[in-house]
Short mmCIF file of C-alpha atoms in Angstrom, two decimals:
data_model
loop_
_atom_site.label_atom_id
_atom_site.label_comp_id
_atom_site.label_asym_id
_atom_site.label_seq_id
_atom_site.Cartn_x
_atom_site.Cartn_y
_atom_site.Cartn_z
CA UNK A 1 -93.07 40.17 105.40
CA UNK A 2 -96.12 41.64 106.52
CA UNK A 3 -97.00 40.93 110.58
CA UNK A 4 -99.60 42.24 112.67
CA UNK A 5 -99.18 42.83 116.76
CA UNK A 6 -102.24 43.44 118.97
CA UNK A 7 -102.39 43.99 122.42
CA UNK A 8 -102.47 40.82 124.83
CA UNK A 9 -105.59 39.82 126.75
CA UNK A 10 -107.94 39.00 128.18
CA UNK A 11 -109.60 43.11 128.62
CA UNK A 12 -111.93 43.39 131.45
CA UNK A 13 -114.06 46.24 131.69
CA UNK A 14 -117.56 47.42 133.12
CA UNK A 15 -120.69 48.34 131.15
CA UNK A 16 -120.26 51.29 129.79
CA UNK A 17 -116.34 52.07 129.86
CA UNK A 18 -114.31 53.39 127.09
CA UNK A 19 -112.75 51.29 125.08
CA UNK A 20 -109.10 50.81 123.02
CA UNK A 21 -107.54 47.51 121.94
CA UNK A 22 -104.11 48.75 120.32
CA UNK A 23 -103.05 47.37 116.99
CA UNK A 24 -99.50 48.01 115.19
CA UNK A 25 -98.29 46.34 111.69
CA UNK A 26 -95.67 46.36 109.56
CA UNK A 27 -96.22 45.65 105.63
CA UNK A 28 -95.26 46.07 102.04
CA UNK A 29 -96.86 48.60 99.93
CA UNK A 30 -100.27 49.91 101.20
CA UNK A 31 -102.18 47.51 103.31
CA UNK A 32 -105.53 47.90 103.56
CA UNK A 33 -106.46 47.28 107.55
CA UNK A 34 -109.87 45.09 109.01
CA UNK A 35 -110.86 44.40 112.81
CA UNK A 36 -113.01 41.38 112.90
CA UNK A 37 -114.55 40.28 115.85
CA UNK A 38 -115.56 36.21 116.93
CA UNK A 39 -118.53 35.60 119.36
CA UNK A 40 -118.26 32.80 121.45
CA UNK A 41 -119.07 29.84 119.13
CA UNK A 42 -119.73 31.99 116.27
CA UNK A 43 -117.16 33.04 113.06
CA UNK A 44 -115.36 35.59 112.29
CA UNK A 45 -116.95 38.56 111.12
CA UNK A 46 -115.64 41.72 109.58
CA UNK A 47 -116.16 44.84 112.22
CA UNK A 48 -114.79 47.41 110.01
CA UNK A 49 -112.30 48.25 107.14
CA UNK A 50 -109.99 51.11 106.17
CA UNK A 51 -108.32 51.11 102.69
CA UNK A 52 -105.80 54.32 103.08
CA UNK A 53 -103.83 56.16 105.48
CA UNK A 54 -106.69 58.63 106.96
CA UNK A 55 -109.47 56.44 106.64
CA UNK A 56 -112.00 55.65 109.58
CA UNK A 57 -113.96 52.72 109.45
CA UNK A 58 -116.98 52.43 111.75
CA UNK A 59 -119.62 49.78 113.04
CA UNK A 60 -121.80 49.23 115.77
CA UNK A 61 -120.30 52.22 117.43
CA UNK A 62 -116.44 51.03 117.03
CA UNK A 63 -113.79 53.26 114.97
CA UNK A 64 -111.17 52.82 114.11
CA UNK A 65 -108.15 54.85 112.15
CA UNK A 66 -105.56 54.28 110.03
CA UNK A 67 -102.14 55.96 110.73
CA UNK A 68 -99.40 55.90 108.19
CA UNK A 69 -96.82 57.73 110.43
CA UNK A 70 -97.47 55.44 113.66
CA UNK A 71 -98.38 51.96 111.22
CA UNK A 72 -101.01 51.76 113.61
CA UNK A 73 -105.19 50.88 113.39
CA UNK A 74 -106.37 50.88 117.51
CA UNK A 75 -109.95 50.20 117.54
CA UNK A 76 -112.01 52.00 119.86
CA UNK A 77 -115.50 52.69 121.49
CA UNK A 78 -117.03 54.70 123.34
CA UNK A 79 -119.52 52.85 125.81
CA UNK A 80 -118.90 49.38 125.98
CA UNK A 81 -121.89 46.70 126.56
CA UNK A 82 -122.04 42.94 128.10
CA UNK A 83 -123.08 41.97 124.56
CA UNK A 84 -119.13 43.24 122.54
CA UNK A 85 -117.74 40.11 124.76
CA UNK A 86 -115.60 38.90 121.90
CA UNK A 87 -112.02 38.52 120.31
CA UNK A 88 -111.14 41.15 118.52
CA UNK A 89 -108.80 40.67 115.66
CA UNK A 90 -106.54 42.94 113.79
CA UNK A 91 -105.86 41.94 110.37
CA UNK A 92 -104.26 43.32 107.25
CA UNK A 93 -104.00 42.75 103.35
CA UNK A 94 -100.29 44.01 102.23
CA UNK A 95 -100.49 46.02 99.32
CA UNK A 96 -101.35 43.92 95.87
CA UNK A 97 -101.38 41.01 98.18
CA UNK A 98 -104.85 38.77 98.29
CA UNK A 99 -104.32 37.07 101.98
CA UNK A 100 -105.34 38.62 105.44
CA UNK A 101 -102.69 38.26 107.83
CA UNK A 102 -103.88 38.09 111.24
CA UNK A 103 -102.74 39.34 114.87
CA UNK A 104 -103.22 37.06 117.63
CA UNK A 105 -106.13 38.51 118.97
CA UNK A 106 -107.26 39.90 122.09
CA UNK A 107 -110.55 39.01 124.27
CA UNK A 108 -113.14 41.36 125.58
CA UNK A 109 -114.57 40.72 128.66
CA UNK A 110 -117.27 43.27 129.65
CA UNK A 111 -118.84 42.90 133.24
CA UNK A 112 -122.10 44.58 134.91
CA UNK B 1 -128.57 30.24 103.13
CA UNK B 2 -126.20 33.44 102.23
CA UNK B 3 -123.12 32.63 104.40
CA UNK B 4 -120.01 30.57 103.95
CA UNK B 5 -120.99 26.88 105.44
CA UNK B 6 -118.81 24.35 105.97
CA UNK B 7 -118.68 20.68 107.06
CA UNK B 8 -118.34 19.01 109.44
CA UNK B 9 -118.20 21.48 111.95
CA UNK B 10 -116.50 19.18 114.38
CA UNK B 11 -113.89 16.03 113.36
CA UNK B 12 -111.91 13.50 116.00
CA UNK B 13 -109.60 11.19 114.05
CA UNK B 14 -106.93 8.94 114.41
CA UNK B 15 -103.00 9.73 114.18
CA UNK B 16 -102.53 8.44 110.69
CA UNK B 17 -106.04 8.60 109.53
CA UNK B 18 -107.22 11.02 106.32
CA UNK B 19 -109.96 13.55 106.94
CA UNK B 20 -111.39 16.20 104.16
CA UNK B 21 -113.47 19.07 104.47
CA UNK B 22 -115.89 20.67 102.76
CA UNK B 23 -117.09 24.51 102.21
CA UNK B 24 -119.51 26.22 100.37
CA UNK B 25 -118.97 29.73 99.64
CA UNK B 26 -121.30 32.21 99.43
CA UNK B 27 -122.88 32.08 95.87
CA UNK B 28 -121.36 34.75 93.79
CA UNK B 29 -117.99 34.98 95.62
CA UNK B 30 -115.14 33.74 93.11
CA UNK B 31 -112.47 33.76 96.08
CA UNK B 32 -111.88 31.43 98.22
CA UNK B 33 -109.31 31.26 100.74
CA UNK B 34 -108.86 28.25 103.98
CA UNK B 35 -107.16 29.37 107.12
CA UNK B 36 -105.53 27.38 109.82
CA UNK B 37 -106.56 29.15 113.51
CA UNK B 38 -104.43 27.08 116.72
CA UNK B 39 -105.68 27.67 120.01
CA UNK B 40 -104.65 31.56 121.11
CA UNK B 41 -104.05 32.31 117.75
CA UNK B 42 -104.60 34.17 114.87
CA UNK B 43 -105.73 32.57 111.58
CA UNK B 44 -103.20 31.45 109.34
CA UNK B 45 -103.65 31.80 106.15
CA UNK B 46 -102.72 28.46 103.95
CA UNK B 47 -103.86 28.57 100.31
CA UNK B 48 -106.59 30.30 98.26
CA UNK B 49 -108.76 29.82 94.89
CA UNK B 50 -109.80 32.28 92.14
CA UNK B 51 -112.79 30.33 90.57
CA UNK B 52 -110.92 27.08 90.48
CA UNK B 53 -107.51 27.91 90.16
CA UNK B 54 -105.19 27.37 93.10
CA UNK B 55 -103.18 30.79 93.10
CA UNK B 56 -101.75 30.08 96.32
CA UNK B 57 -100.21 28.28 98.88
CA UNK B 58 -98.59 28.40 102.18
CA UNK B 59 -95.97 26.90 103.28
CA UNK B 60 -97.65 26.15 106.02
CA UNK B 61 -99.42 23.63 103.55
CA UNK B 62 -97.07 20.30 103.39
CA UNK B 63 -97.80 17.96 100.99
CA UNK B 64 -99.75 15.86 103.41
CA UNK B 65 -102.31 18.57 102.63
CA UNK B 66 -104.03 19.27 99.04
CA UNK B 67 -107.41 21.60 98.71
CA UNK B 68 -108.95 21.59 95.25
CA UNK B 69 -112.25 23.68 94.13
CA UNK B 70 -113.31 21.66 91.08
CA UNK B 71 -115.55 23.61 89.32
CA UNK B 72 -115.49 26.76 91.27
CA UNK B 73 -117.86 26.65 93.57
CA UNK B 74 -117.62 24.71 96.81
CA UNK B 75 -113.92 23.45 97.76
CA UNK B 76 -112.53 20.45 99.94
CA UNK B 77 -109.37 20.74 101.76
CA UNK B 78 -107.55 17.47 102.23
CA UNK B 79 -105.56 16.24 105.35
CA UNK B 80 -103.62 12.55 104.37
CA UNK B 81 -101.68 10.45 107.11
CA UNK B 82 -103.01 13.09 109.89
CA UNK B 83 -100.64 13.92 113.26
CA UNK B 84 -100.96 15.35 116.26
CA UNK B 85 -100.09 19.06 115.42
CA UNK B 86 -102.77 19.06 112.67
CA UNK B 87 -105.29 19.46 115.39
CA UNK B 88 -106.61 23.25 115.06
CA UNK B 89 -109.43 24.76 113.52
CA UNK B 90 -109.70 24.71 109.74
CA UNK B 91 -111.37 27.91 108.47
CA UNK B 92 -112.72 29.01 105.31
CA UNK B 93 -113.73 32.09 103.70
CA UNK B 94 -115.23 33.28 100.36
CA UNK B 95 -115.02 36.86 98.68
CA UNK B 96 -115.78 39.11 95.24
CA UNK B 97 -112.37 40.33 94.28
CA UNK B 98 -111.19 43.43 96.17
CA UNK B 99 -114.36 42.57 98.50
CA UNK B 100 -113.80 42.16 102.38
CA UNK B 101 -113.62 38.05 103.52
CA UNK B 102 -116.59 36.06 104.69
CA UNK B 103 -115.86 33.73 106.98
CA UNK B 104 -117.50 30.13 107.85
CA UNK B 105 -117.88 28.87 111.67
CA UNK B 106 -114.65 26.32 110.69
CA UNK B 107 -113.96 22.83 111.08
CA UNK B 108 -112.32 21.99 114.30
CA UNK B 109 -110.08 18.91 113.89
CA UNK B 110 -109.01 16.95 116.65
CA UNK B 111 -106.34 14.48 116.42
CA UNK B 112 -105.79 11.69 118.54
#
C-alpha cells in the first residue's frame, strides 16, 4: 500500500535559517506528491504539488522536488520567517488512486 | 463564501450518543472526500463522493459510521452509538476531478 514518512518534530529554528523537512514514500504506480501546511487553528491548505518525477513545485518561497530514484519530496526554503510556524504535511495520491494519504506531520517552530 | 465549510466546528457528546456532520463544498467541486485526523496525526482518509455516489470507503469506516451526499452538493457524515476512540477531528474536503483537495477547518468531536 501506499505510506508516507516525514521527519519527526517539533523543528526549531531562528528567523531567517534555511530550511528542510525530509519526506520519503513508497506507492503504486506514479503518485503525484503535495505538502500542505495547517496554521494554528486554521485548515489544511495545499503548499505545493508535483505530478512527475522531476517536477518542482513552489509557493511562498518553499520548493520542493520530486525524486523517482530516492522516492523522496523534502520541502525546503530558503529564509525562514516567525509567520511559516505551522505543520507541514507530506501527502501523496498513488497512481490512478483518488485519496491523499498523509504522513504524520512535522511542526515548525520559528523563533526571533 | 468560496471555501469548504463545515458544521459544527466543535461537538462534546455522550458515549453512546449519535452525532452528524455537515459540509459544504466549494460550489463547483464534484469530489468530496471526509478524513479522520487523531491527535499527532496525519489525516486518514475514510470515504469519498463523486457527485453523489459513494465510490469509497475505508475500512477505517465501521458500520457505526454512514456519510451520504444526497443530491451532490453538501454531505453529512454520520457517527451512531458513539465511543471513546471516535473522538478526533472529522475533516472534509471538496475537489474538480484531477484538481488538488480543499480542505474545511473540521469538526472536532469529543467523546465523553
Amino acid at each position: 500500500g501506499n505510506s508516507v514518512t516525514q521527519m519527526e518534530g517539533p523543528v526549531t529554528l531562528s528567523e531567517e535559517a534555511f530550511l528542510t523537512i525530509n519526506c520519503t514514500y513508497t506507492a503504486t504506480g506514479y503518485p503525484s506528491l503535495f505538502w500542505y501546511v495547517q496554521y494554528p487553528g486554521e485548515g489544511l491548505q495545499l503548499l505545493l504539488k508535483a505530478t512527475k518525477a522531476d517536477d518542482k513545485g513552489s509557493n511562498k518561497g518553499f520548493e520542493a522536488t520530486y525524486r523517482k530514484e530516492t522516492t523522496s519530496f523534502h520541502l525546503e526554503k530558503g529564509s525562514v520567517q516567525v509567520s511559516d510556524s505551522a505543520v507541514y504535511f507530506c501527502a501523496l495520491i498513488g497512481g490512478g488512486g483518488n485519496k491523499l494519504t498523509f504522513g504524520t506531520g512535522t511542526q515548525l517552530k520559528v523563533e526571533l | 463564501d468560496t471555501g469548504v465549510s463545515q458544521n459544527p466546528r466543535h461537538k462534546i457528546t455522550k458515549r453512546g450518543q449519535n452525532v452528524t456532520f455537515r459540509c459544504d463544498p466549494i460550489s463547483e467541486h464534484n469530489r468530496l472526500y471526509w478524513y479522520r485526523q487523531t491527535l499527532g496525526q496525519g489525516p486518514e482518509f475514510l470515504t469519498y463522493f463523486q457527485n453523489e455516489a459513494q465510490l469509497e470507503k475505508s475500512r477505517l469506516l465501521s458500520d457505526r459510521f454512514s456519510a451520504e451526499r444526497p443530491k451532490g452538493s453538501f454531505s453529512t457524515l454520520e457517527i451512531q452509538r458513539t465511543e471513546q476512540g471516535d473522538s478526533a477531528m472529522y475533516l472534509c474536503a471538496s475537489s474538480l476531478e484531477g484538481g488538488p483537495a480543499f480542505f474545511g477547518q473540521g469538526t472536532r468531536l469529543t467523546v465523553v
